[in-house]
Short mmCIF file of C-alpha atoms in Angstrom, two decimals:
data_model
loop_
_atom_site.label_atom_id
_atom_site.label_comp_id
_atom_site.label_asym_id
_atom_site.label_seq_id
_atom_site.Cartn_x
_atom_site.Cartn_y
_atom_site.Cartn_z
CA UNK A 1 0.00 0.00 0.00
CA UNK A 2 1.19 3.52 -0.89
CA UNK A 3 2.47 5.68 1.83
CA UNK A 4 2.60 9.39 1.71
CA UNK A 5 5.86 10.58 3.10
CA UNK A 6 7.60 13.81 4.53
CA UNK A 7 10.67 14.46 3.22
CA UNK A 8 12.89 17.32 5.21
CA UNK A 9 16.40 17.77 5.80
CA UNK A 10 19.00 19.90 7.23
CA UNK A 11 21.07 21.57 5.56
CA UNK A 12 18.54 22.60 3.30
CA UNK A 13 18.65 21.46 -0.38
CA UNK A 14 19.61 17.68 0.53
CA UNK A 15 16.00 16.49 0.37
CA UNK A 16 15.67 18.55 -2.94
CA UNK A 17 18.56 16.98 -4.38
CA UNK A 18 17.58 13.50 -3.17
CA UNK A 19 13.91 14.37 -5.46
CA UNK A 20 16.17 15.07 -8.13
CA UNK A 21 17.87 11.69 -7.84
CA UNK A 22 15.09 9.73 -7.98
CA UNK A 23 13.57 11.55 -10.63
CA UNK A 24 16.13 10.70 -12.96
CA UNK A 25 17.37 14.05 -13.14
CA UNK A 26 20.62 14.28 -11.46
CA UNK A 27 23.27 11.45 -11.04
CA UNK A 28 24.45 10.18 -7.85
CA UNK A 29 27.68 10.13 -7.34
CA UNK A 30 27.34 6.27 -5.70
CA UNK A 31 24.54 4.11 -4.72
CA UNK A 32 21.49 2.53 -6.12
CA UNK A 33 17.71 2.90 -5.29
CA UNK A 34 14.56 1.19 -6.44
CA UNK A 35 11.73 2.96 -7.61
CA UNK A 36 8.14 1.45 -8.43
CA UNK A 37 9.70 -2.04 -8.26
CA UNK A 38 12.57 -0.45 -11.18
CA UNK A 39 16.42 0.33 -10.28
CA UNK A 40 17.18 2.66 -13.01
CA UNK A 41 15.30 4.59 -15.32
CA UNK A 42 15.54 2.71 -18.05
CA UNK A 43 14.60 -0.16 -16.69
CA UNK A 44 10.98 1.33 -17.71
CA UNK A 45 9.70 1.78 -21.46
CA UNK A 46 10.58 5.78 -21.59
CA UNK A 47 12.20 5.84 -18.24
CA UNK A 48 10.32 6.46 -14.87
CA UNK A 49 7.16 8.27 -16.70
CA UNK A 50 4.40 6.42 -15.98
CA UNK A 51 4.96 5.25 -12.90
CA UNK A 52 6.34 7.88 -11.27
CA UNK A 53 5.99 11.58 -12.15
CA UNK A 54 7.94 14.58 -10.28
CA UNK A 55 6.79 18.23 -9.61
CA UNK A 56 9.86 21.06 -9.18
CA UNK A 57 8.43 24.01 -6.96
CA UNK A 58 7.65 26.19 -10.23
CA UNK A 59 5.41 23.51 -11.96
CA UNK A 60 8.87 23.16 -14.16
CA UNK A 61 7.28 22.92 -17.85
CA UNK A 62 7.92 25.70 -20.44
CA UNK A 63 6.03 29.19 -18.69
CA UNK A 64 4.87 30.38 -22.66
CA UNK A 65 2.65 27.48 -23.22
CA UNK A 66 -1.21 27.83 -21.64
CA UNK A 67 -2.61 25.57 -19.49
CA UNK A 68 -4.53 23.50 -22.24
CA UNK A 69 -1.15 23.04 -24.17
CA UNK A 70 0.91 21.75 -21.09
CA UNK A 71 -1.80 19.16 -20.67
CA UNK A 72 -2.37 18.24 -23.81
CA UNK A 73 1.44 18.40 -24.73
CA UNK A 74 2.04 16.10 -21.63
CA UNK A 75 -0.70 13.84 -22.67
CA UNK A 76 0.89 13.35 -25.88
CA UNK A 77 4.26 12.80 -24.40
CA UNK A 78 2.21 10.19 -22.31
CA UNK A 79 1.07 8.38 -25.36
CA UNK A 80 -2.77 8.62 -24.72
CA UNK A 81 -4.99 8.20 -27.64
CA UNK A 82 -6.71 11.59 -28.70
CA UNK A 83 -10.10 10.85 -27.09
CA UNK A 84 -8.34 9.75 -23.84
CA UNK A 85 -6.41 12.56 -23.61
CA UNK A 86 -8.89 14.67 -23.90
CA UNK A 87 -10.76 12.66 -20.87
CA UNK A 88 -7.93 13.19 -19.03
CA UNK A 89 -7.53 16.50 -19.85
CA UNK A 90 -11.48 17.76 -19.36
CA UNK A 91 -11.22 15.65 -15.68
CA UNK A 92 -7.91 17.63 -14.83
CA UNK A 93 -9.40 21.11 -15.85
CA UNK A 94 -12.57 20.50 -14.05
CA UNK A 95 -10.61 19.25 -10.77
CA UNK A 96 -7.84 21.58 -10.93
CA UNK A 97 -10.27 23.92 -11.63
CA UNK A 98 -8.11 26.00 -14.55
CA UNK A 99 -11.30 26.35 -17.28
CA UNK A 100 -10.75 30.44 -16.71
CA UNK A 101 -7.58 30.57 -17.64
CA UNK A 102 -7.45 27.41 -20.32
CA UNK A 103 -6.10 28.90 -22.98
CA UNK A 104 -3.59 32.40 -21.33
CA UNK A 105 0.38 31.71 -21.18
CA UNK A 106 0.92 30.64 -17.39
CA UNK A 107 3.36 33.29 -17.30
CA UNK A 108 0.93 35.73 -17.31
CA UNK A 109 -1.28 34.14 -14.69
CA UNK A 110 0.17 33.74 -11.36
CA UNK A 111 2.50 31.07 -9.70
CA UNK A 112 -0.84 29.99 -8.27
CA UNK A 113 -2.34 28.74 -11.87
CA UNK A 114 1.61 27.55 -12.94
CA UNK A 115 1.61 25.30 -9.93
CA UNK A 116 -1.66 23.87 -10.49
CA UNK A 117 -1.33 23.25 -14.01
CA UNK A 118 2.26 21.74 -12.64
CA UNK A 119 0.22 19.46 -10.92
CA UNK A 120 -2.48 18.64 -12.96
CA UNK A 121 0.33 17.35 -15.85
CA UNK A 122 2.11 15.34 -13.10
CA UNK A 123 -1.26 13.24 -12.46
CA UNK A 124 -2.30 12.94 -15.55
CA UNK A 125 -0.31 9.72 -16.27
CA UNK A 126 -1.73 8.60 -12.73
CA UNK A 127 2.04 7.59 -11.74
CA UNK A 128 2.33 4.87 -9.09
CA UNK A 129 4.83 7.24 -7.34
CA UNK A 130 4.43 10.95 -7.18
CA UNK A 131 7.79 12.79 -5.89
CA UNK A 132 6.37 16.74 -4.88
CA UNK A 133 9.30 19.40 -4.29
CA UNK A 134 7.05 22.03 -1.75
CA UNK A 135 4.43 21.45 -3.56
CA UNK A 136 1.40 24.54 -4.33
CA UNK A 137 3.14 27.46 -1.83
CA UNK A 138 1.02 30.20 -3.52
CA UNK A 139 -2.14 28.37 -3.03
CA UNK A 140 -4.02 29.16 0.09
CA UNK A 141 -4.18 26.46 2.81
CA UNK A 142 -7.88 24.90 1.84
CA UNK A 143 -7.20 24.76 -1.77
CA UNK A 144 -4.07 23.30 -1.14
CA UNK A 145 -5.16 21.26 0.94
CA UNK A 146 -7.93 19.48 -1.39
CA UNK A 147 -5.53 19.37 -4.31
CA UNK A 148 -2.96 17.61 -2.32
CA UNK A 149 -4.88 14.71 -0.71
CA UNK A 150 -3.79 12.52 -3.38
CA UNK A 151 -6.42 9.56 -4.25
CA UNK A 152 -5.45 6.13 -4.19
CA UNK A 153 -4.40 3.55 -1.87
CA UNK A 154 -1.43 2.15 -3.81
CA UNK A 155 0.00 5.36 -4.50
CA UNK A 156 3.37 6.61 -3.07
CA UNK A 157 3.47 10.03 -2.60
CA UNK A 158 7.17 12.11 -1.60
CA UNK A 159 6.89 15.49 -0.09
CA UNK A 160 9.47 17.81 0.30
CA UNK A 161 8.24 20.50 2.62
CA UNK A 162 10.54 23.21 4.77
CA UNK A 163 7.16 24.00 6.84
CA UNK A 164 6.12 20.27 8.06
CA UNK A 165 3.39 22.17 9.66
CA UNK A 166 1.46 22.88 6.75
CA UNK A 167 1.16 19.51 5.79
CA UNK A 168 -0.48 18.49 8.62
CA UNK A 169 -3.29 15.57 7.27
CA UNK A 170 -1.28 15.40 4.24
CA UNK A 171 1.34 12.73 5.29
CA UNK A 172 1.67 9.56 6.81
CA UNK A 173 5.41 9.27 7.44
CA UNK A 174 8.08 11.61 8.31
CA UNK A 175 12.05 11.14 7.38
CA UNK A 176 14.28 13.60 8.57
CA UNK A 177 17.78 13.52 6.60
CA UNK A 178 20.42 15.61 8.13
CA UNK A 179 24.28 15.71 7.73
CA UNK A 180 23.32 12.90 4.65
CA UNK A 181 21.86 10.63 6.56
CA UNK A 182 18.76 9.48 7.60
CA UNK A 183 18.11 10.65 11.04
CA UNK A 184 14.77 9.80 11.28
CA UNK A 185 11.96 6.86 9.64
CA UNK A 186 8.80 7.54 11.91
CA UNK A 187 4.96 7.27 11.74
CA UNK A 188 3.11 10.79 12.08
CA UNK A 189 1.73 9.36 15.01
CA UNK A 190 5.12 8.60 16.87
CA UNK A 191 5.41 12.29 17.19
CA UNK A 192 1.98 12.96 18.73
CA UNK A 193 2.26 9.65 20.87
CA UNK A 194 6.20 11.82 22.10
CA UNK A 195 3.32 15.06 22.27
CA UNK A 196 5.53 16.78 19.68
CA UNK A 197 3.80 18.26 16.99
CA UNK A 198 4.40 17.95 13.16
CA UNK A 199 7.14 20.86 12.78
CA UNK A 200 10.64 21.27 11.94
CA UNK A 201 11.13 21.01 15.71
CA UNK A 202 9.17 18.39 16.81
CA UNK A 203 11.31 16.44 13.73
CA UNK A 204 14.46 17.48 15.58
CA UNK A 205 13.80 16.94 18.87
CA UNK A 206 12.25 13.23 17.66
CA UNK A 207 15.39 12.67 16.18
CA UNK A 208 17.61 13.58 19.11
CA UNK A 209 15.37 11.34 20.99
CA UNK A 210 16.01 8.26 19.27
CA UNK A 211 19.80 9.31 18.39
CA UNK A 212 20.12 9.34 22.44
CA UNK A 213 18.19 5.97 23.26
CA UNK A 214 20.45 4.13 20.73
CA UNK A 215 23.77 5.79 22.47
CA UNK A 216 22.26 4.88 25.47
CA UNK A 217 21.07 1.39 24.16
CA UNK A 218 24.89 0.74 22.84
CA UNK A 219 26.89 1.86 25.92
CA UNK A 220 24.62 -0.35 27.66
CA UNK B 1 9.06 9.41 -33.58
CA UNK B 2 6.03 11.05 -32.48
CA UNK B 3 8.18 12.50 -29.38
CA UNK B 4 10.65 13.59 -31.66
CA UNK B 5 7.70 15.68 -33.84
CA UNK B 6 6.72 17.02 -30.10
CA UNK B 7 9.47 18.69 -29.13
CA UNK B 8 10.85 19.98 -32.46
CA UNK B 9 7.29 21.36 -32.50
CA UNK B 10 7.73 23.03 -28.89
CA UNK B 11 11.50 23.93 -29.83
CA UNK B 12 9.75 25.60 -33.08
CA UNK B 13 6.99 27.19 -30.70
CA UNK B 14 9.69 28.44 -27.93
CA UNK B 15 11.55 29.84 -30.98
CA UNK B 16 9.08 31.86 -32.52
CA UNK B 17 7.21 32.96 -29.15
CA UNK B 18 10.83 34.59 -27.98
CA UNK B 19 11.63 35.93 -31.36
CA UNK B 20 14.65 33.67 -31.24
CA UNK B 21 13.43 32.30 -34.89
CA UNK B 22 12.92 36.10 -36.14
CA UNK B 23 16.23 36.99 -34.90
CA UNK B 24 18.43 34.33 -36.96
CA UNK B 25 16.25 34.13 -39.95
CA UNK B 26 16.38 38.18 -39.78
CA UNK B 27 19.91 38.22 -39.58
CA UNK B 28 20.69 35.91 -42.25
CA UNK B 29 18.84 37.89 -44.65
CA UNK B 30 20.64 41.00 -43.67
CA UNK B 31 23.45 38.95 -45.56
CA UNK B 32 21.84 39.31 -49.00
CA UNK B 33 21.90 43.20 -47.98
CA UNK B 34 25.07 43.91 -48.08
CA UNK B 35 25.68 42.16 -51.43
CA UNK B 36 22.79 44.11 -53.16
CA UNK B 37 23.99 47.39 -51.78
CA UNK B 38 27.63 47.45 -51.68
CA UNK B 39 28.54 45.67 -54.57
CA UNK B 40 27.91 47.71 -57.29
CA UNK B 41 30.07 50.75 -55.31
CA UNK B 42 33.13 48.67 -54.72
CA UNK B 43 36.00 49.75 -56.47
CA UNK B 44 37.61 47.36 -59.48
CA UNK B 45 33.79 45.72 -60.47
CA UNK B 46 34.27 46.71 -63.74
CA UNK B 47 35.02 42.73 -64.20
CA UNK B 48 31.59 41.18 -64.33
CA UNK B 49 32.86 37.76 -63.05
CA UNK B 50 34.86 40.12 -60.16
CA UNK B 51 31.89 41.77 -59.47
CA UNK B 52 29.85 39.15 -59.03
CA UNK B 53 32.46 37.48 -57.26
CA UNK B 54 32.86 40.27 -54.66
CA UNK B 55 29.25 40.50 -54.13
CA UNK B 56 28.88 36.62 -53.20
CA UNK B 57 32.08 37.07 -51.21
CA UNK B 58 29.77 39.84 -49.29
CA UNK B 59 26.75 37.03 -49.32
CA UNK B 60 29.33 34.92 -47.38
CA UNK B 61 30.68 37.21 -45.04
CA UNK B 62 27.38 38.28 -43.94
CA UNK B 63 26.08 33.99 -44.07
CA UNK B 64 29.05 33.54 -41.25
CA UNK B 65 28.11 36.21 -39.22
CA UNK B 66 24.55 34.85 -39.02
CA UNK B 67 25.88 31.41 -38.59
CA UNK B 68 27.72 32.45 -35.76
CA UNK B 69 24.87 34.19 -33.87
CA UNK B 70 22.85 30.68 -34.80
CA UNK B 71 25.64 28.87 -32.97
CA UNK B 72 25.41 31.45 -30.11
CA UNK B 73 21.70 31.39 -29.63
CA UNK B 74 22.17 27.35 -29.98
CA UNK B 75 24.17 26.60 -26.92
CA UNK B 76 22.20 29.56 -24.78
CA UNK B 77 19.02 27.85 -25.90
CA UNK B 78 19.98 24.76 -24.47
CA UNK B 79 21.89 25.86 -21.56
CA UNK B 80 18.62 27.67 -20.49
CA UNK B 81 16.65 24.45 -20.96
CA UNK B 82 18.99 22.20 -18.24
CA UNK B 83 19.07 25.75 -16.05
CA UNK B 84 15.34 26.47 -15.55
CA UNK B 85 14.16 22.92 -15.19
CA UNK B 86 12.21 22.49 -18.77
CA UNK B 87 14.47 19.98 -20.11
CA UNK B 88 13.68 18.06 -16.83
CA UNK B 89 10.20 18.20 -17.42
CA UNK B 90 10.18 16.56 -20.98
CA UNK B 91 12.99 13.84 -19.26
CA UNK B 92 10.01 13.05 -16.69
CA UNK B 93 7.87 12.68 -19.29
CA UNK B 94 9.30 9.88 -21.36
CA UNK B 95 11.72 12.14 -23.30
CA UNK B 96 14.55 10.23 -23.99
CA UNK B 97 17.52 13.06 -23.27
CA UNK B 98 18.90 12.48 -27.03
CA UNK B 99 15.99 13.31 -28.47
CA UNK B 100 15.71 16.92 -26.62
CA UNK B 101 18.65 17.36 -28.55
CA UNK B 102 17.78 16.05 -31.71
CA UNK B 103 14.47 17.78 -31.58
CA UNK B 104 16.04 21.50 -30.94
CA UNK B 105 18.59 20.48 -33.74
CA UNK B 106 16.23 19.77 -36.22
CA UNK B 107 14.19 23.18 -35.44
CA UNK B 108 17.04 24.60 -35.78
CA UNK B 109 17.81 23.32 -39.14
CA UNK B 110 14.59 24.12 -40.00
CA UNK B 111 15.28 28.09 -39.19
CA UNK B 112 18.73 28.16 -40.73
CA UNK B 113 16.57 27.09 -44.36
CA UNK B 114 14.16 29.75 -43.44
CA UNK B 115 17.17 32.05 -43.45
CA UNK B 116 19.91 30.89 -45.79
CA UNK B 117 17.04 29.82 -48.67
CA UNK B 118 15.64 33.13 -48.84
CA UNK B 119 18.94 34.90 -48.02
CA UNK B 120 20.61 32.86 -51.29
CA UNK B 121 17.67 33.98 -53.47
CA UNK B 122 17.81 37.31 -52.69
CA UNK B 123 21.27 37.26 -53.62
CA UNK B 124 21.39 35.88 -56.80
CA UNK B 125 18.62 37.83 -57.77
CA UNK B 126 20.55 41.18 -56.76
CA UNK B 127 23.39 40.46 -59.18
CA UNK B 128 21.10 40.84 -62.06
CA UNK B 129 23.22 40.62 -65.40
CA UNK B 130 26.18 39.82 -63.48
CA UNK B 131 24.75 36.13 -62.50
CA UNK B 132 24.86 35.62 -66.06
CA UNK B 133 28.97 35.12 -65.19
CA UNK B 134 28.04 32.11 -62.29
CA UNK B 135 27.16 28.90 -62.43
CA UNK B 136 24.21 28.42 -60.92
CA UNK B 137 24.40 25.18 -59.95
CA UNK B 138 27.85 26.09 -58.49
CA UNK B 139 26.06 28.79 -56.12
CA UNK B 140 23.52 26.34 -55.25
CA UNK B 141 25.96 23.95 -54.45
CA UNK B 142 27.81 26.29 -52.64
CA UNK B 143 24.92 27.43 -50.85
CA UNK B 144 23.96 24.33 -49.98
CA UNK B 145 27.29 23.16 -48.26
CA UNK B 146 27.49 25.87 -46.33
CA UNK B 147 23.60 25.69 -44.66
CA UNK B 148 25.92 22.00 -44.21
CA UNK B 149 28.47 23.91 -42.19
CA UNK B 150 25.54 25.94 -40.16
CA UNK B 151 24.29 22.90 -39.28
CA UNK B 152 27.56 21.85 -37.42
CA UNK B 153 28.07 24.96 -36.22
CA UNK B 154 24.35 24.54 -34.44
CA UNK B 155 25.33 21.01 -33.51
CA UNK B 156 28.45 22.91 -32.31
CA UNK B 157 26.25 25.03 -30.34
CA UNK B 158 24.27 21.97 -28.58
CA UNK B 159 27.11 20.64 -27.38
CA UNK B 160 28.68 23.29 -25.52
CA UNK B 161 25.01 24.47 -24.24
CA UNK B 162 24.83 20.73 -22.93
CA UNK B 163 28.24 21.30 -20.61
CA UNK B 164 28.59 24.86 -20.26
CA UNK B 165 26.24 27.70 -18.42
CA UNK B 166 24.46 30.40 -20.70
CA UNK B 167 26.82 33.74 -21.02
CA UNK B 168 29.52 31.28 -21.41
CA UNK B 169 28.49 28.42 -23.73
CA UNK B 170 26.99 31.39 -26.04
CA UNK B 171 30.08 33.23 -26.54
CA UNK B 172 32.32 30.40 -26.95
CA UNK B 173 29.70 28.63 -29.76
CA UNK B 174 29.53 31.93 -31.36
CA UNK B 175 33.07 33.18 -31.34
CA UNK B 176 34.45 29.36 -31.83
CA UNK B 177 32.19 29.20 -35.46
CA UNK B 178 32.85 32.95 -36.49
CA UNK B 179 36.75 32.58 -35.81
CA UNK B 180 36.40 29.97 -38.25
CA UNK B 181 34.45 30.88 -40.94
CA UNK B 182 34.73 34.67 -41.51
CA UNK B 183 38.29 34.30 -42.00
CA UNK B 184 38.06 31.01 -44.48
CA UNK B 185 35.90 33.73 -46.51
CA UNK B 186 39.04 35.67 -47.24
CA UNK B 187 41.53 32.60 -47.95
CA UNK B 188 42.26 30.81 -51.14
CA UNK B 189 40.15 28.20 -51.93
CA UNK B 190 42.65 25.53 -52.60
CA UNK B 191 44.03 25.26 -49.41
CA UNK B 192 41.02 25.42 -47.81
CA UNK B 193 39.65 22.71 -49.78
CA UNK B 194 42.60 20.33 -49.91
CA UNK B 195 42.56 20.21 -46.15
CA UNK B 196 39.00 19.31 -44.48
CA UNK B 197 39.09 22.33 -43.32
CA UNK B 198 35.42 23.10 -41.55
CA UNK B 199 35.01 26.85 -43.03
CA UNK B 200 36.00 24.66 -46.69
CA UNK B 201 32.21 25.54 -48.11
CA UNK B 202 32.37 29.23 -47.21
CA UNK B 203 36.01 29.66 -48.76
CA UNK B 204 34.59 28.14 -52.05
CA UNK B 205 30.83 30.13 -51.55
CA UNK B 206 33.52 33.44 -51.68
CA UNK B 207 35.56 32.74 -53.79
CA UNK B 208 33.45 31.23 -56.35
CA UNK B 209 35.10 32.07 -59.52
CA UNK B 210 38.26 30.74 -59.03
CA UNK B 211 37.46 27.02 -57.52
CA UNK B 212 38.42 24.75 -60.40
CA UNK B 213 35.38 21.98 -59.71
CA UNK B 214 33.16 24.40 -56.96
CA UNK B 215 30.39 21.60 -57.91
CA UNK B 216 32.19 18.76 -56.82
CA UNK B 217 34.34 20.54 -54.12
CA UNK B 218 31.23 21.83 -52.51
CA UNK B 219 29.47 18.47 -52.44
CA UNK B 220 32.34 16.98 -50.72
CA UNK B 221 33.09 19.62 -48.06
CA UNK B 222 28.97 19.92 -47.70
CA UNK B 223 29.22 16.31 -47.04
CA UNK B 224 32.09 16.49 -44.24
CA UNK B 225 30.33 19.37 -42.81
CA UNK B 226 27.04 16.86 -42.46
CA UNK B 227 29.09 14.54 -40.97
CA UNK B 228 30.79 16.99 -38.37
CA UNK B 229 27.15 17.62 -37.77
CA UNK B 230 26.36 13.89 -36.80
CA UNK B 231 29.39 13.36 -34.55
CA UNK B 232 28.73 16.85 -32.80
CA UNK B 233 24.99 15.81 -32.52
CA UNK B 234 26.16 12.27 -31.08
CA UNK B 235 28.60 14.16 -28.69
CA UNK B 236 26.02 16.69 -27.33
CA UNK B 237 23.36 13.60 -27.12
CA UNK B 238 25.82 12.36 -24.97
CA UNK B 239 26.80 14.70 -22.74
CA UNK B 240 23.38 15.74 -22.54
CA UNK B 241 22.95 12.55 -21.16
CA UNK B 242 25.09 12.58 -18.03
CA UNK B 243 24.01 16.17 -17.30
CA UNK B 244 22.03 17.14 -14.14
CA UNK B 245 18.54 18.90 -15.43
#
């Protein structure tokens, strides 16, 4: 069953660049990872598209296309049939709710409408795993909010977020990655069960926590 | 295939939207200017086969300069694609990272005919009685070869757009392809020609009277200049492919 995961780190950037990685964007320098049951990229017909789909913080496609031609240009990359991808692309408009701006250059609309229409393209496909890089910041906390409680139960979803608080309801899972490694692998309800709360601070001091039981654990 | 179409359709799109295409196609006309204008006033055209000569000569000198800003906007074109995140967005999307290339290549190409085709026309339409002196099929040939070298100087362009950033992958592409072909429109064709020399075309497009087979010569240099174009393309593809988008 899909999880839906907090991703945070410190130093900044690290849980960025570990997105990055798994979207098949930027190389590691060593390791390996699997991905939707895949090790590599090409491991998949076209690479990771189709099962999993990554959205940058800007929505990421090209800012002079409208909203109708990122969707129907991602469709195409997605090799849907016309009349499909236009069933995908009427559900996406009407959920995403972009019909007043259809057919306007994002550019000129707002980082609100570019990250929607970000969005909207990444689901499209209905990816297995969905890798979000803080995810819809100019949308206000209820739209965001409905837009970002990703259907389905087999669905991964990866969220980088620097406010943890704002995704309250929206994850599952927390890990905590700091100095390059993982610090922390816990259940959302961990932290309330510690009476921390879902923040950059209750992360830390969760972290600390278990870092000192398992000194404790090993000088024992 | 059909992802190829897509993105030299969006490379096409993202060209004309930014004026990009109007820029290089605009420029490369400019070329035919020069020839129209300044021929008939430059001293020692009482020749007909000179004058005609000088006034391709201007043709090419004007060709390299646009080739060189087509190299130039090239590699910044590119560069910008890895930098903001775009060329990410096609790779997450089933867009094998060769075919990025290969798809802003060909709309490329396709801009460089828009501007050299045009640009030649004009030309040999501006020497009037003098083109009576040319071969024609030697210009075209000519011509032809040297859209060949544009082509590798774009391919040229790709593949320093794929490893450098934009100021500095522009400049080089466009200083790299217009230190070599403005000056091989000043040198004598046989050396050029003898030796593979990449600016080969453009030496025998100036120069056009005194190549002994510019028919021939300009099929074979056209030729090497395609296949510079290939192994630049193949080079780009991959270093494109172990970039980070």
């Amino acid at each position: 069953m899909g999880a839906h995961v907090l991703l945070t780190s410190k130093p900044e950037g690290a849980d960025s660049l570990l997105l990055g990685i798994l979207a098949g964007l930027v190389r590691p320098s060593r390791g390996t990872f699997q991905l939707a049951g895949l090790s590599r990229p090409g491991e998949a017909r076209g690479g990771w598209a189709g099962r999993v789909a990554y959205l940058p913080p800007d929505g990421g496609f090209y800012p002079g296309l409208s909203p109708w031609e990122v969707l129907e240009l991602a469709g195409r990359l997605a090799g849907y049939a016309p009349a499909e991808r236009r069933r995908r692309i009427d559900e996406a408009v009407e959920h995403y709710r972009l019909g007043n701006e259809l057919r306007r250059p994002t550019s000129r609309a707002g980082a609100s409408l570019a990250q929607r229409v970000g969005l909207a393209a990444a689901m499209l496909g209905e990816p297995e795993v969905l890798l979000l890089d803080e995810p819809l910041r100019a949308l206000d906390n209820e739209e965001r909010w409905r837009l970002l409680r990703i259907p389905g139960r087999r669905r991964t979803v990866l969220m980088v977020s620097r406010y943890p608080a704002r995704e309250e309801g929206l994850v599952d899972e927390v890990v905590f990655i700091r100095d390059g490694t993982v610090a922390l692998h816990a259940g959302v309800e961990e932290l309330a069960a510690h009476g921390m709360t879902l923040s950059m601070r209750g992360i830390h001091a969760l972290a600390d926590l278990r870092a000192a039981r398992s000194a404790i654990a090993a000088s024992a | 295939m059909s992802r190829f179409l897509a993105v030299t359709g969006l490379a096409l799109r993202e060209l004309w939207i930014s004026y990009r295409l109007l820029l290089i196609v605009g420029v490369l006309l400019l070329a035919a200017l020069p020839a129209a204008v300044l021929g008939g006033v430059i001293p020692g055209a009482d020749d007909p086969l000179a004058a005609a000569d000088q006034r391709i000569q201007l043709f090419a000198v004007g060709l390299a300069a646009g080739l060189a800003l087509a190299a130039g906007v090239a590699a910044g074109t590119v560069a910008t694609e890895r930098q903001r995140g775009t060329a990410g967005w096609l790779v997450t999307r089933a867009v094998p990272r060769g075919t990025i290339v290969t798809g802003w290549f060909a709309a490329f190409a396709v801009v460089l005919v828009l501007g050299i085709g045009p640009a030649a026309a004009l030309t040999w339409l501006s020497l009037g009685q003098l083109a009576g002196t040319v071969d024609p099929l030697a210009f075209a040939t000519s011509v032809v070869a040297a859209l060949g070298v544009g082509l590798a100087a774009v391919a040229l362009g790709l593949l320093l757009g794929s490893m450098f950033g934009t100021r500095a992958a522009m400049l080089a592409s466009g200083i790299l392809t217009a230190a070599v072909l403005l000056p091989a429109t000043s040198l004598a064709v046989p050396f050029l020609v003898t030796a593979p020399a990449p600016g080969a075309p453009f030496a025998i497009l100036a120069d056009l009277a005194d190549a002994v087979r510019p028919v021939a010569e300009s099929t074979r240099t056209g030729g090497a200049a395609l296949a510079a174009s290939a192994a630049l393309l193949l080079l780009a593809s991959a270093v494109m492919a172990r970039a980070d988008l």
